[in-house]
Coordinates of C-alpha atoms in Angstrom, one line a residue:
Chain T
M5 CA 88.7 101.2 193.0
D6 CA 89.1 100.9 196.7
S7 CA 90.0 97.3 196.4
H8 CA 92.7 98.1 193.9
I9 CA 94.2 100.7 196.3
K10 CA 94.0 98.2 199.2
S11 CA 95.6 95.5 197.1
A12 CA 98.4 97.9 196.0
N13 CA 99.0 98.9 199.6
A14 CA 99.1 95.3 200.7
N15 CA 101.6 94.4 198.0
R16 CA 103.8 97.4 199.0
E17 CA 103.7 96.3 202.6
S18 CA 104.5 92.7 201.7
D19 CA 107.5 94.0 199.6
F20 CA 108.6 96.0 202.6
V21 CA 108.4 93.1 204.9
I22 CA 110.5 91.0 202.5
Q23 CA 113.1 93.8 202.2
L24 CA 113.3 94.1 206.0
R25 CA 113.8 90.3 206.4
A26 CA 116.4 90.2 203.6
G27 CA 118.2 93.1 205.2
A28 CA 118.1 91.5 208.7
I29 CA 119.4 88.2 207.3
L30 CA 122.3 90.0 205.5
Q31 CA 123.2 91.9 208.7
F32 CA 123.0 88.8 210.7
I33 CA 125.4 87.0 208.3
F34 CA 127.8 89.9 208.4
I35 CA 127.9 89.9 212.2
F36 CA 128.3 86.1 212.2
I37 CA 131.3 86.2 209.7
A38 CA 132.9 89.1 211.7
L39 CA 132.7 87.2 215.0
V40 CA 134.0 83.9 213.4
F41 CA 136.9 85.9 211.9
L42 CA 137.6 87.5 215.3
F43 CA 137.7 84.3 217.2
S44 CA 139.4 82.1 214.6
L45 CA 142.3 84.4 214.1
R46 CA 142.8 85.6 217.7
N47 CA 146.4 86.2 218.8
T48 CA 147.7 86.3 215.3
E49 CA 149.4 89.2 213.6
S50 CA 146.9 89.2 210.8
L51 CA 144.1 89.9 213.3
N52 CA 146.1 92.5 215.0
T53 CA 146.8 94.4 211.7
F54 CA 143.2 94.0 210.6
S55 CA 141.8 95.3 214.0
I56 CA 144.1 98.4 214.0
I57 CA 143.1 99.3 210.4
F58 CA 139.4 98.5 210.8
F59 CA 139.1 100.5 214.1
A60 CA 141.2 103.4 212.8
I61 CA 139.0 103.8 209.8
V62 CA 135.9 103.8 212.0
L63 CA 137.3 106.0 214.7
E64 CA 138.5 108.6 212.1
A65 CA 135.2 108.6 210.3
L66 CA 132.9 108.7 213.3
P67 CA 133.3 112.4 214.2
F68 CA 132.6 113.4 210.6
M69 CA 129.6 111.1 210.4
L70 CA 128.4 112.7 213.7
I71 CA 128.9 116.2 212.2
G72 CA 127.0 115.2 209.1
S73 CA 124.2 113.7 211.2
L74 CA 123.9 116.9 213.4
V75 CA 123.8 119.1 210.3
S76 CA 121.2 116.8 208.9
G77 CA 119.1 117.1 212.1
L78 CA 119.5 120.9 212.2
I79 CA 118.3 121.1 208.5
E80 CA 115.3 118.9 209.3
V81 CA 114.2 121.1 212.2
F82 CA 115.2 124.6 211.2
V83 CA 115.0 124.7 207.5
S84 CA 111.6 124.2 205.9
R85 CA 111.0 122.8 202.4
D86 CA 109.8 126.2 201.2
R87 CA 112.9 127.8 202.4
I88 CA 115.1 125.3 200.5
A89 CA 113.0 125.7 197.4
G90 CA 113.4 129.5 197.7
L91 CA 117.2 129.2 198.0
M92 CA 117.7 126.8 195.1
P93 CA 118.1 128.4 191.6
R94 CA 115.2 127.7 189.3
R95 CA 117.4 126.4 186.6
K96 CA 118.6 122.9 187.4
W97 CA 121.9 123.2 185.6
L98 CA 122.7 126.3 187.7
A99 CA 121.8 124.3 190.9
V100 CA 124.2 121.6 189.8
L101 CA 127.0 124.0 189.2
I102 CA 126.5 125.5 192.6
G103 CA 126.1 122.1 194.2
A104 CA 129.4 120.7 192.8
G105 CA 131.3 123.7 194.2
I106 CA 129.5 124.4 197.5
G107 CA 132.1 122.3 199.4
L108 CA 134.4 125.4 199.1
I109 CA 132.1 127.2 201.6
F110 CA 130.8 124.1 203.4
P111 CA 133.6 121.6 203.5
V112 CA 132.7 118.0 204.3
C113 CA 134.5 114.7 203.8
E114 CA 132.8 111.8 202.1
C115 CA 131.6 110.2 205.3
A116 CA 129.7 113.4 206.5
V117 CA 128.2 114.2 203.1
V118 CA 125.9 111.2 202.9
P119 CA 123.5 112.1 205.8
V120 CA 123.5 115.8 204.7
V121 CA 122.6 114.8 201.1
R122 CA 119.9 112.5 202.4
R123 CA 118.3 115.3 204.3
F124 CA 118.6 117.8 201.4
L125 CA 116.9 115.3 199.1
R126 CA 114.0 114.9 201.6
K127 CA 113.7 118.7 201.8
G128 CA 113.2 119.0 198.1
V129 CA 116.6 119.7 196.7
P130 CA 116.7 118.5 193.1
L131 CA 118.3 115.1 192.6
S132 CA 121.0 116.4 190.2
A133 CA 122.1 119.2 192.6
A134 CA 122.3 116.8 195.5
I135 CA 124.3 114.3 193.5
A136 CA 126.7 117.2 192.5
Y137 CA 127.2 118.0 196.1
L138 CA 127.6 114.3 197.0
L139 CA 130.4 113.8 194.5
G140 CA 132.0 117.3 194.5
G141 CA 131.8 118.2 198.2
P142 CA 134.5 115.8 199.4
I143 CA 137.0 117.0 196.7
V144 CA 136.2 120.6 196.0
N145 CA 136.9 121.9 199.4
P146 CA 139.7 123.9 201.1
I147 CA 140.8 121.1 203.5
V148 CA 141.4 118.6 200.6
G149 CA 143.0 121.4 198.6
A150 CA 145.5 122.1 201.5
S151 CA 146.3 118.4 202.1
T152 CA 147.0 117.9 198.3
Y153 CA 149.1 121.1 198.3
I154 CA 151.3 119.8 201.2
A155 CA 151.5 116.2 200.0
Y156 CA 152.8 117.3 196.6
A157 CA 155.5 119.5 198.0
F158 CA 153.5 122.7 197.8
S159 CA 152.4 122.3 194.2
W160 CA 149.6 124.6 193.2
Q161 CA 149.3 122.9 189.9
V162 CA 148.5 119.5 191.4
M163 CA 146.0 121.0 193.8
I164 CA 144.2 123.0 191.2
T165 CA 144.2 120.0 188.8
R166 CA 142.6 117.8 191.4
L167 CA 139.9 120.3 192.4
A168 CA 139.1 121.2 188.8
F169 CA 138.7 117.6 187.7
G170 CA 136.6 116.9 190.8
Y171 CA 134.3 119.8 190.0
V172 CA 133.9 119.1 186.3
I173 CA 133.3 115.3 186.8
A174 CA 130.9 115.9 189.7
A175 CA 128.8 118.4 187.7
S176 CA 128.8 116.2 184.5
V177 CA 127.7 113.0 186.3
A178 CA 125.1 114.9 188.3
I179 CA 123.6 116.4 185.1
L180 CA 123.4 113.0 183.5
I181 CA 121.8 111.4 186.6
G182 CA 119.3 114.2 186.6
L183 CA 118.4 113.4 183.0
L184 CA 118.2 109.6 183.6
F185 CA 116.4 109.5 186.9
S186 CA 113.5 111.1 188.6
K187 CA 113.7 111.5 192.4
K188 CA 111.1 108.8 192.8
Q189 CA 113.2 106.4 190.7
A190 CA 116.3 107.3 192.6
L191 CA 115.5 107.2 196.2
I192 CA 114.5 104.2 198.4
S193 CA 110.9 104.5 199.5
E194 CA 110.4 106.3 202.8
S195 CA 108.5 103.3 204.1
S196 CA 111.6 101.1 203.9
D197 CA 113.5 103.6 206.0
H198 CA 112.6 102.6 209.6
H199 CA 113.6 106.0 210.8
H200 CA 110.3 107.3 209.6
H201 CA 108.5 104.5 211.5
D202 CA 110.2 105.2 214.7
C203 CA 109.5 108.8 214.6
C204 CA 106.2 109.6 216.3
D205 CA 105.1 112.8 214.7
G206 CA 105.9 112.3 211.1
C207 CA 109.1 114.4 211.0
H208 CA 107.5 117.8 210.5
H209 CA 108.9 119.4 213.6
S210 CA 109.6 122.6 211.9
D211 CA 105.9 123.0 211.4
H212 CA 104.8 122.0 214.9
E213 CA 107.5 122.5 217.4
T214 CA 108.3 125.9 218.8
G215 CA 111.0 127.2 221.0
T216 CA 114.7 127.0 220.2
I217 CA 115.5 124.5 223.0
R218 CA 112.7 122.2 221.9
K219 CA 113.9 122.5 218.3
L220 CA 117.5 121.7 219.2
R221 CA 116.4 118.6 221.2
S222 CA 114.4 117.5 218.2
A223 CA 117.4 118.1 215.9
V224 CA 119.6 116.0 218.1
H225 CA 117.0 113.2 218.2
H226 CA 116.8 113.3 214.4
A227 CA 120.6 113.3 214.2
A228 CA 120.8 110.2 216.4
Q229 CA 118.3 108.4 214.2
D230 CA 120.2 109.4 211.0
F231 CA 123.5 108.3 212.5
Y232 CA 122.1 105.0 213.6
D233 CA 120.6 104.4 210.1
V234 CA 123.7 105.1 208.1
T235 CA 126.7 104.2 210.2
R236 CA 126.3 100.4 209.8
F237 CA 127.1 100.8 206.1
L238 CA 130.3 102.6 207.0
I239 CA 131.3 99.8 209.4
V240 CA 130.7 97.1 206.7
G241 CA 132.8 99.2 204.3
A242 CA 135.6 99.7 206.8
F243 CA 135.6 95.9 207.5
V244 CA 136.1 95.1 203.9
A245 CA 138.7 97.8 203.5
G246 CA 140.5 96.4 206.5
L247 CA 140.5 92.9 205.0
L248 CA 141.9 94.2 201.8
Q249 CA 144.6 96.3 203.4
T250 CA 145.6 93.3 205.6
F251 CA 145.7 90.5 203.1
I252 CA 146.6 92.2 199.8
S253 CA 150.0 93.9 199.2
R254 CA 150.1 97.3 197.6
Q255 CA 153.0 96.0 195.5
V256 CA 150.7 93.6 193.8
F257 CA 148.9 96.6 192.4
T258 CA 152.0 98.6 191.4
Q259 CA 153.4 95.5 189.6
L260 CA 150.3 95.2 187.6
A261 CA 150.5 98.8 186.6
Q262 CA 153.0 98.3 183.8
S263 CA 151.7 100.8 181.2
P264 CA 150.3 104.4 181.9
D265 CA 146.8 103.4 180.8
L266 CA 146.9 100.3 183.1
S267 CA 148.3 102.5 185.9
I268 CA 145.1 104.6 185.7
L269 CA 142.9 101.6 185.9
I270 CA 144.8 100.0 188.7
M271 CA 144.9 103.2 190.7
M272 CA 141.2 103.6 190.3
I273 CA 140.6 100.1 191.6
L274 CA 142.9 100.7 194.5
A275 CA 141.0 103.9 195.3
I276 CA 137.8 102.0 195.5
L277 CA 139.3 99.2 197.6
L278 CA 141.3 101.3 200.1
N279 CA 138.4 103.6 201.3
L280 CA 140.8 106.3 202.4
C281 CA 139.5 109.7 203.7
S282 CA 139.7 112.4 201.1
E283 CA 141.8 114.5 203.5
A284 CA 144.5 111.9 203.7
D285 CA 144.6 110.2 200.3
A286 CA 146.9 112.7 198.7
F287 CA 149.7 111.5 200.9
I288 CA 149.2 108.0 199.8
A289 CA 148.9 109.0 196.1
A290 CA 152.1 111.0 196.4
S291 CA 153.9 107.9 197.8
F292 CA 153.1 106.1 194.6
R293 CA 155.4 108.4 192.7
S294 CA 158.4 106.4 193.9
A295 CA 156.8 103.2 192.6
G296 CA 156.7 104.7 189.0
I297 CA 152.9 105.3 188.9
V298 CA 152.3 108.1 186.3
F299 CA 150.8 111.4 187.4
S300 CA 147.5 110.7 185.7
G301 CA 147.3 107.4 187.7
Q302 CA 147.9 109.3 191.0
M303 CA 145.3 111.9 190.0
A304 CA 142.8 109.1 189.2
F305 CA 143.3 107.8 192.7
M306 CA 142.7 111.2 194.2
V307 CA 139.7 112.1 192.1
L308 CA 137.8 108.8 192.2
G309 CA 138.5 107.8 195.9
P310 CA 136.3 110.6 197.5
M311 CA 133.5 109.9 194.9
L312 CA 133.4 106.2 194.9
D313 CA 134.7 103.6 197.3
L314 CA 133.4 100.5 199.0
K315 CA 132.1 102.2 202.1
L316 CA 130.4 104.9 200.1
I317 CA 128.7 102.4 197.9
L318 CA 127.4 100.6 201.0
M319 CA 126.4 103.9 202.6
Y320 CA 124.5 104.8 199.4
L321 CA 122.3 101.7 200.1
G322 CA 120.7 103.6 202.9
L323 CA 119.7 106.4 200.5
F324 CA 119.4 105.3 196.9
R325 CA 117.9 102.5 194.9
K326 CA 120.3 99.8 193.7
R327 CA 119.8 100.8 190.0
L328 CA 120.8 104.4 190.7
I329 CA 123.8 103.2 192.7
L330 CA 124.9 101.0 189.8
V331 CA 124.5 103.8 187.2
L332 CA 126.1 106.4 189.5
S333 CA 129.1 104.2 190.2
T334 CA 129.5 103.3 186.5
L335 CA 129.2 106.8 185.3
T336 CA 131.6 108.1 187.9
F337 CA 134.1 105.4 187.1
L338 CA 133.9 106.0 183.4
F339 CA 134.1 109.8 183.7
V340 CA 137.2 109.6 185.9
G341 CA 138.8 107.0 183.7
L342 CA 138.3 109.0 180.5
S343 CA 139.3 112.3 182.1
M344 CA 142.6 110.8 183.3
L345 CA 143.3 109.3 179.8
I346 CA 142.8 112.8 178.4
L347 CA 145.2 114.1 181.1
Q348 CA 147.7 111.4 180.2
L349 CA 147.5 112.3 176.5
L350 CA 148.0 116.0 177.3
G351 CA 151.1 114.9 179.1
Chain P
M29 CA 98.7 110.6 235.7
K30 CA 101.3 107.8 236.0
K31 CA 104.3 108.1 233.7
P32 CA 105.1 105.1 231.5
N33 CA 108.4 103.3 232.5
L34 CA 111.4 103.9 230.3
Y35 CA 111.1 100.6 228.5
K36 CA 107.5 101.1 227.7
K37 CA 108.3 104.7 226.7
I38 CA 111.2 104.2 224.3
G39 CA 110.8 100.5 223.5
M40 CA 113.5 97.9 223.1
S41 CA 114.9 99.5 220.0
G42 CA 115.3 102.9 221.6
L43 CA 116.8 101.4 224.8
V44 CA 119.4 99.4 222.7
Q45 CA 120.3 102.5 220.7
A46 CA 120.7 104.6 223.8
M47 CA 122.9 102.0 225.4
L48 CA 125.0 101.7 222.2
F49 CA 125.6 105.5 222.2
L50 CA 126.5 105.5 225.8
T51 CA 129.0 102.7 225.2
W52 CA 130.6 104.6 222.3
A53 CA 130.7 107.7 224.5
I54 CA 132.6 105.9 227.2
I55 CA 135.0 104.2 224.8
S56 CA 135.7 107.5 223.0
F57 CA 136.4 109.3 226.3
W58 CA 138.6 106.4 227.6
L59 CA 140.6 106.4 224.3
F60 CA 141.3 110.0 224.7
V61 CA 142.2 110.1 228.4
S62 CA 144.4 107.0 228.1
N63 CA 146.1 108.2 224.9
Q64 CA 145.1 104.9 223.3
Y65 CA 143.6 106.8 220.4
L66 CA 147.2 107.5 219.3
A67 CA 147.4 103.9 218.2
Y68 CA 144.8 104.7 215.5
L69 CA 144.8 108.5 214.9
Q70 CA 147.2 111.3 214.7
P71 CA 147.4 113.6 217.9
K72 CA 145.6 116.5 216.3
F73 CA 142.5 114.3 216.0
G74 CA 142.2 114.0 219.8
I75 CA 139.8 116.8 219.9
L76 CA 137.6 115.0 217.4
V77 CA 137.5 111.9 219.7
V78 CA 136.3 114.1 222.6
F79 CA 133.8 115.7 220.3
S80 CA 132.5 112.2 219.4
S81 CA 132.2 111.3 223.0
V82 CA 130.1 114.5 223.8
V83 CA 127.8 113.9 220.8
F84 CA 127.3 110.3 221.7
I85 CA 126.2 111.4 225.2
L86 CA 123.8 113.9 223.6
F87 CA 122.4 111.2 221.4
A88 CA 121.8 108.8 224.3
V89 CA 120.2 111.5 226.4
S90 CA 117.9 112.6 223.5
L91 CA 116.8 109.0 223.1
L92 CA 116.3 108.3 226.8
F93 CA 114.5 111.5 227.7
G94 CA 113.2 112.7 224.3
K95 CA 109.9 112.0 222.7
Q96 CA 108.2 108.7 222.7
H97 CA 109.1 105.9 220.3
S98 CA 106.9 103.3 218.9
P99 CA 107.2 100.3 221.3
H100 CA 107.9 97.7 218.6
H101 CA 110.3 94.9 219.4
Q102 CA 111.9 94.8 216.1
I103 CA 114.9 92.4 215.9
G104 CA 115.7 94.1 212.5
S105 CA 116.2 97.4 214.3
I106 CA 118.5 95.9 216.9
L107 CA 120.9 94.2 214.4
P108 CA 122.5 97.6 213.4
A109 CA 123.4 98.1 217.0
L110 CA 125.3 94.9 217.0
I111 CA 127.1 96.0 213.8
L112 CA 128.0 99.3 215.5
L113 CA 129.4 97.4 218.4
L114 CA 131.8 95.2 216.2
P115 CA 134.6 97.8 216.1
I116 CA 134.7 97.8 219.9
F117 CA 135.2 94.0 219.9
F118 CA 138.1 94.4 217.5
L119 CA 139.5 97.3 219.5
F120 CA 140.0 95.0 222.5
S121 CA 141.7 92.4 220.4
S122 CA 144.5 94.9 219.4
L123 CA 145.0 97.0 222.6
D124 CA 148.5 98.2 223.3
T125 CA 149.9 96.9 220.0
G126 CA 151.0 98.8 216.9
L127 CA 151.3 97.8 213.2
G128 CA 154.1 95.3 212.6
S129 CA 156.1 93.6 209.8
K130 CA 152.9 92.2 208.2
A131 CA 151.7 95.7 207.5
F132 CA 155.3 96.8 206.6
A133 CA 155.6 94.1 204.0
N134 CA 152.1 94.8 202.6
R135 CA 152.5 98.5 202.4
I136 CA 156.1 99.1 201.4
L137 CA 156.6 100.0 197.8
D138 CA 160.0 98.9 196.5
A139 CA 161.3 102.4 195.9
E140 CA 160.2 103.7 199.3
V141 CA 163.1 101.9 201.2
K142 CA 165.4 101.7 198.3
Q143 CA 166.1 105.4 198.1
A144 CA 166.6 108.2 200.5
P145 CA 163.7 110.7 199.8
D146 CA 165.4 113.8 201.1
S147 CA 162.2 115.6 200.2
D148 CA 159.4 117.4 201.8
E149 CA 157.2 114.4 202.0
F150 CA 157.6 113.9 205.7
G151 CA 157.2 117.6 206.6
E152 CA 159.5 119.7 208.7
N153 CA 160.8 119.1 212.2
P154 CA 163.4 121.8 213.0
E155 CA 164.6 120.0 216.1
G156 CA 164.8 116.6 214.4
V157 CA 165.4 115.0 217.7
D158 CA 163.5 111.9 218.7
A159 CA 161.5 112.6 221.9
H160 CA 161.8 109.0 223.1
L161 CA 165.6 109.0 222.7
Q162 CA 166.0 112.3 224.4
E163 CA 164.6 110.7 227.5
S164 CA 166.7 107.6 227.1
P165 CA 168.8 106.7 230.2
L166 CA 171.8 106.5 227.9
D167 CA 171.7 110.2 227.5
Q168 CA 171.1 110.9 231.2
K169 CA 174.3 109.0 232.0
G170 CA 176.1 111.0 229.3
A171 CA 177.8 107.9 228.0
V172 CA 177.1 108.2 224.3
K173 CA 176.7 111.9 223.8
H174 CA 178.5 111.9 220.5
Y175 CA 175.6 110.0 218.8
T176 CA 172.9 112.3 217.6
A177 CA 169.4 111.0 218.6
V178 CA 167.2 111.2 215.5
S179 CA 163.9 109.9 214.3
I180 CA 163.8 107.7 211.2
S181 CA 161.6 110.1 209.3
H182 CA 164.0 113.0 210.0
L183 CA 167.0 110.9 209.1
L184 CA 165.4 110.3 205.7
M185 CA 164.2 113.8 205.3
K186 CA 167.6 115.3 206.0
S187 CA 169.7 112.5 204.5
K188 CA 172.4 114.9 203.3
Q189 CA 172.7 116.6 206.7
Y190 CA 173.3 113.3 208.5
K191 CA 175.5 111.7 205.9
N192 CA 178.6 110.1 207.5
R193 CA 177.5 111.2 210.9
Q194 CA 177.1 109.1 214.0
V195 CA 173.4 108.8 214.9
K196 CA 171.2 106.7 217.1
A197 CA 167.6 105.8 216.5
Y198 CA 165.0 103.4 217.6
G199 CA 162.4 101.4 215.8
K200 CA 161.2 97.9 215.0
L201 CA 163.5 95.4 213.3
F202 CA 162.5 93.5 210.1
F203 CA 164.5 91.0 208.2
P204 CA 163.1 91.0 204.6
E205 CA 163.6 87.9 202.5
N206 CA 166.1 88.3 199.6
L207 CA 167.7 91.5 201.0
K208 CA 171.2 91.4 199.6
F209 CA 172.9 94.7 200.4
A210 CA 171.9 95.0 204.1
D211 CA 171.1 92.8 207.1
A212 CA 167.7 94.2 208.1
V213 CA 165.5 97.3 208.1
L214 CA 164.9 99.5 211.1
Y215 CA 161.4 100.9 210.6
R216 CA 158.5 102.7 212.1
F217 CA 155.1 103.8 210.8
Y218 CA 154.3 107.3 209.8
I219 CA 150.7 108.4 210.3
T220 CA 149.2 111.3 208.4
C221 CA 145.5 110.9 209.5
C222 CA 144.9 107.3 210.7
A223 CA 146.6 103.9 210.9
A224 CA 144.9 103.0 207.7
D225 CA 147.1 105.5 205.8
A226 CA 150.2 104.8 207.9
R227 CA 153.3 104.5 205.7
P228 CA 156.4 102.5 206.8
V229 CA 159.6 104.6 206.9
G230 CA 162.8 102.8 207.4
V231 CA 166.6 102.7 207.0
F232 CA 168.6 99.6 206.1
I233 CA 171.1 98.5 208.7
N234 CA 174.3 96.6 208.3
G235 CA 176.6 95.0 210.8
I236 CA 174.2 92.9 212.8
G237 CA 176.2 89.8 211.8
E238 CA 174.4 86.6 212.5
R239 CA 170.7 86.9 213.0
K240 CA 170.0 87.0 216.7
F241 CA 166.8 89.0 216.7
E242 CA 163.3 88.2 215.8
N243 CA 161.1 90.3 213.4
D244 CA 159.3 93.2 215.1
V245 CA 161.4 93.5 218.2
W246 CA 162.1 97.1 219.3
V247 CA 165.8 98.0 219.2
E248 CA 167.9 101.0 219.7
V249 CA 170.8 101.3 217.3
E250 CA 173.9 103.4 217.1
G251 CA 176.1 103.8 214.0
V252 CA 177.2 105.8 211.0
Y253 CA 174.6 106.9 208.5
H254 CA 175.5 107.0 204.8
L255 CA 173.9 106.7 201.4
K256 CA 174.9 103.8 199.2
K257 CA 174.3 103.9 195.5
S258 CA 173.0 100.5 194.3
E259 CA 170.6 99.4 191.5
G260 CA 170.3 103.1 190.4
D261 CA 169.0 104.3 193.8
K262 CA 170.6 106.0 196.8
K263 CA 169.9 103.6 199.7
P264 CA 169.9 104.9 203.3
I265 CA 172.1 102.6 205.3
L266 CA 173.2 102.7 209.0
T267 CA 176.4 100.8 209.7
L268 CA 176.0 99.7 213.2
H269 CA 178.3 100.2 216.2
S270 CA 175.8 98.8 218.6
I271 CA 172.3 97.4 218.8
K272 CA 170.3 96.5 221.8
L273 CA 166.8 95.4 222.6
I274 CA 164.6 98.0 224.3
T275 CA 161.3 97.6 225.9
E276 CA 158.4 98.3 223.6
P277 CA 157.6 102.0 223.9
P278 CA 154.1 103.0 225.1
I279 CA 151.6 103.0 222.3
D280 CA 151.6 106.8 222.1
Q281 CA 155.4 106.7 221.2
Q282 CA 155.4 103.9 218.7
Y283 CA 154.3 105.9 215.6
L284 CA 155.7 109.0 213.9
Y285 CA 153.0 111.5 213.1
F286 CA 152.7 114.1 210.4
P287 CA 154.2 116.7 210.3
D288 CA 157.0 115.7 212.7

């Protein structure tokens, strides 16, 4: 029996070492490509345009990532598992409905939400409720509502339509994910997360540490580790988005969007590729009116972007298993697409 | 009891992370005090840049003086630090420059320059006067007072108000291929949140005659603004009385920012 356990542990450790090596090789390749790109295109307008876009995305996202990491650190230190369990409704579907709309009270953009959700999951929040918050939080919140309202010339209808679709799709996808995956199947194993290796005392500070100052110090320490773990994915995503924005014209997309149905599809692809912040994307969506993109296409852009884009997919790699990321991305894409086709039919 | 030295205490990984956070703290602070952040973000986000700087310092301090790390020398844990440094390398390759005609050509949607919006899209600016032109030496000398200094976004937003009036504006010049009804476009970028969402706003200009300017030079133009109906759209056109090269404005005056 003991030999079986030892052998299983050895296999797990060997898988972990392989994963670490593969991760290190991929990161090394990315750094190498980025530096070759930087030096081979130096003093060209392409590099100038790319550098501005790439750095702008990172600089804008960093404060929100930092806020997310700090919130995550505070949750780790100040909120115990028992307390979270006590706050969550017992019925999972009710937890999902609350999760999808909690951004109205606790607004976060898509960059900040990932570290918070990561911490929630480790603190025992049900997978479906965390997914509902992950997808719904960046849309169903007052800041995004206000920016949509302004971008669409003070239109309540557009704002409400966006928030309503965001809420319903987030809750629907979350319920399905909850049915298809257990938490164990969804999350990457804690052993492959080096944060837990670096930390000396097993991350149970809320149980051991006393005194507010000590706890705050501990929270900042956790926040720093979380930020360090997740932000590299943001940077890879911003790099890819910068490349796409520099080398592919937006007109290519609008020329492809000849029919309303195609418009929806093209605008969804554009939302994934551009990686815009949910607080700014309404202004870009509104600018597509003049290019003849139908309203449902603009709405597809505004609903899908905060739920699914390149940098988010990469950030999910620090949290979820690849199978869950694939299913989550596919379901979100399909739900948004079908919802927008219905919106198109309703006229 | 002798305290372990810093390297032994926090390990290579901890030391690298702390240095990384300190670097970002310094860069963020410098971006704010030098106004360089305005090349990437809108002015209201300045406070967020300062916030980032403060939090990065907190992170670095917590790593340097916090609890002990495992002293492993993991190359795998240092690679993310290199990835987090990449944006800084790219920052220094684009200092003091703004988006130009490449971004203009990529981002412009046909209809955006082919018609005068005259809508709320660009927000309100009751003054409507371009800050850069207000400080222009031309005004101080009082030589061209009959031209109203106006920003391009305001000109588009209040098209009807400026119709057939003498205006002056400044921006970058771009000569699109196959442009039939005008000589060039005078444009600037309009930032809502960050440069990634910057939209080009421009007016067509006529009366340059033979092409004597390069793409992307900064010019100040004076002329009469009008709307010309063509191909089913109202096109904003400035018929020039004069055009002159100006020195590139400092980076904090190159963009237009929401809601101005």
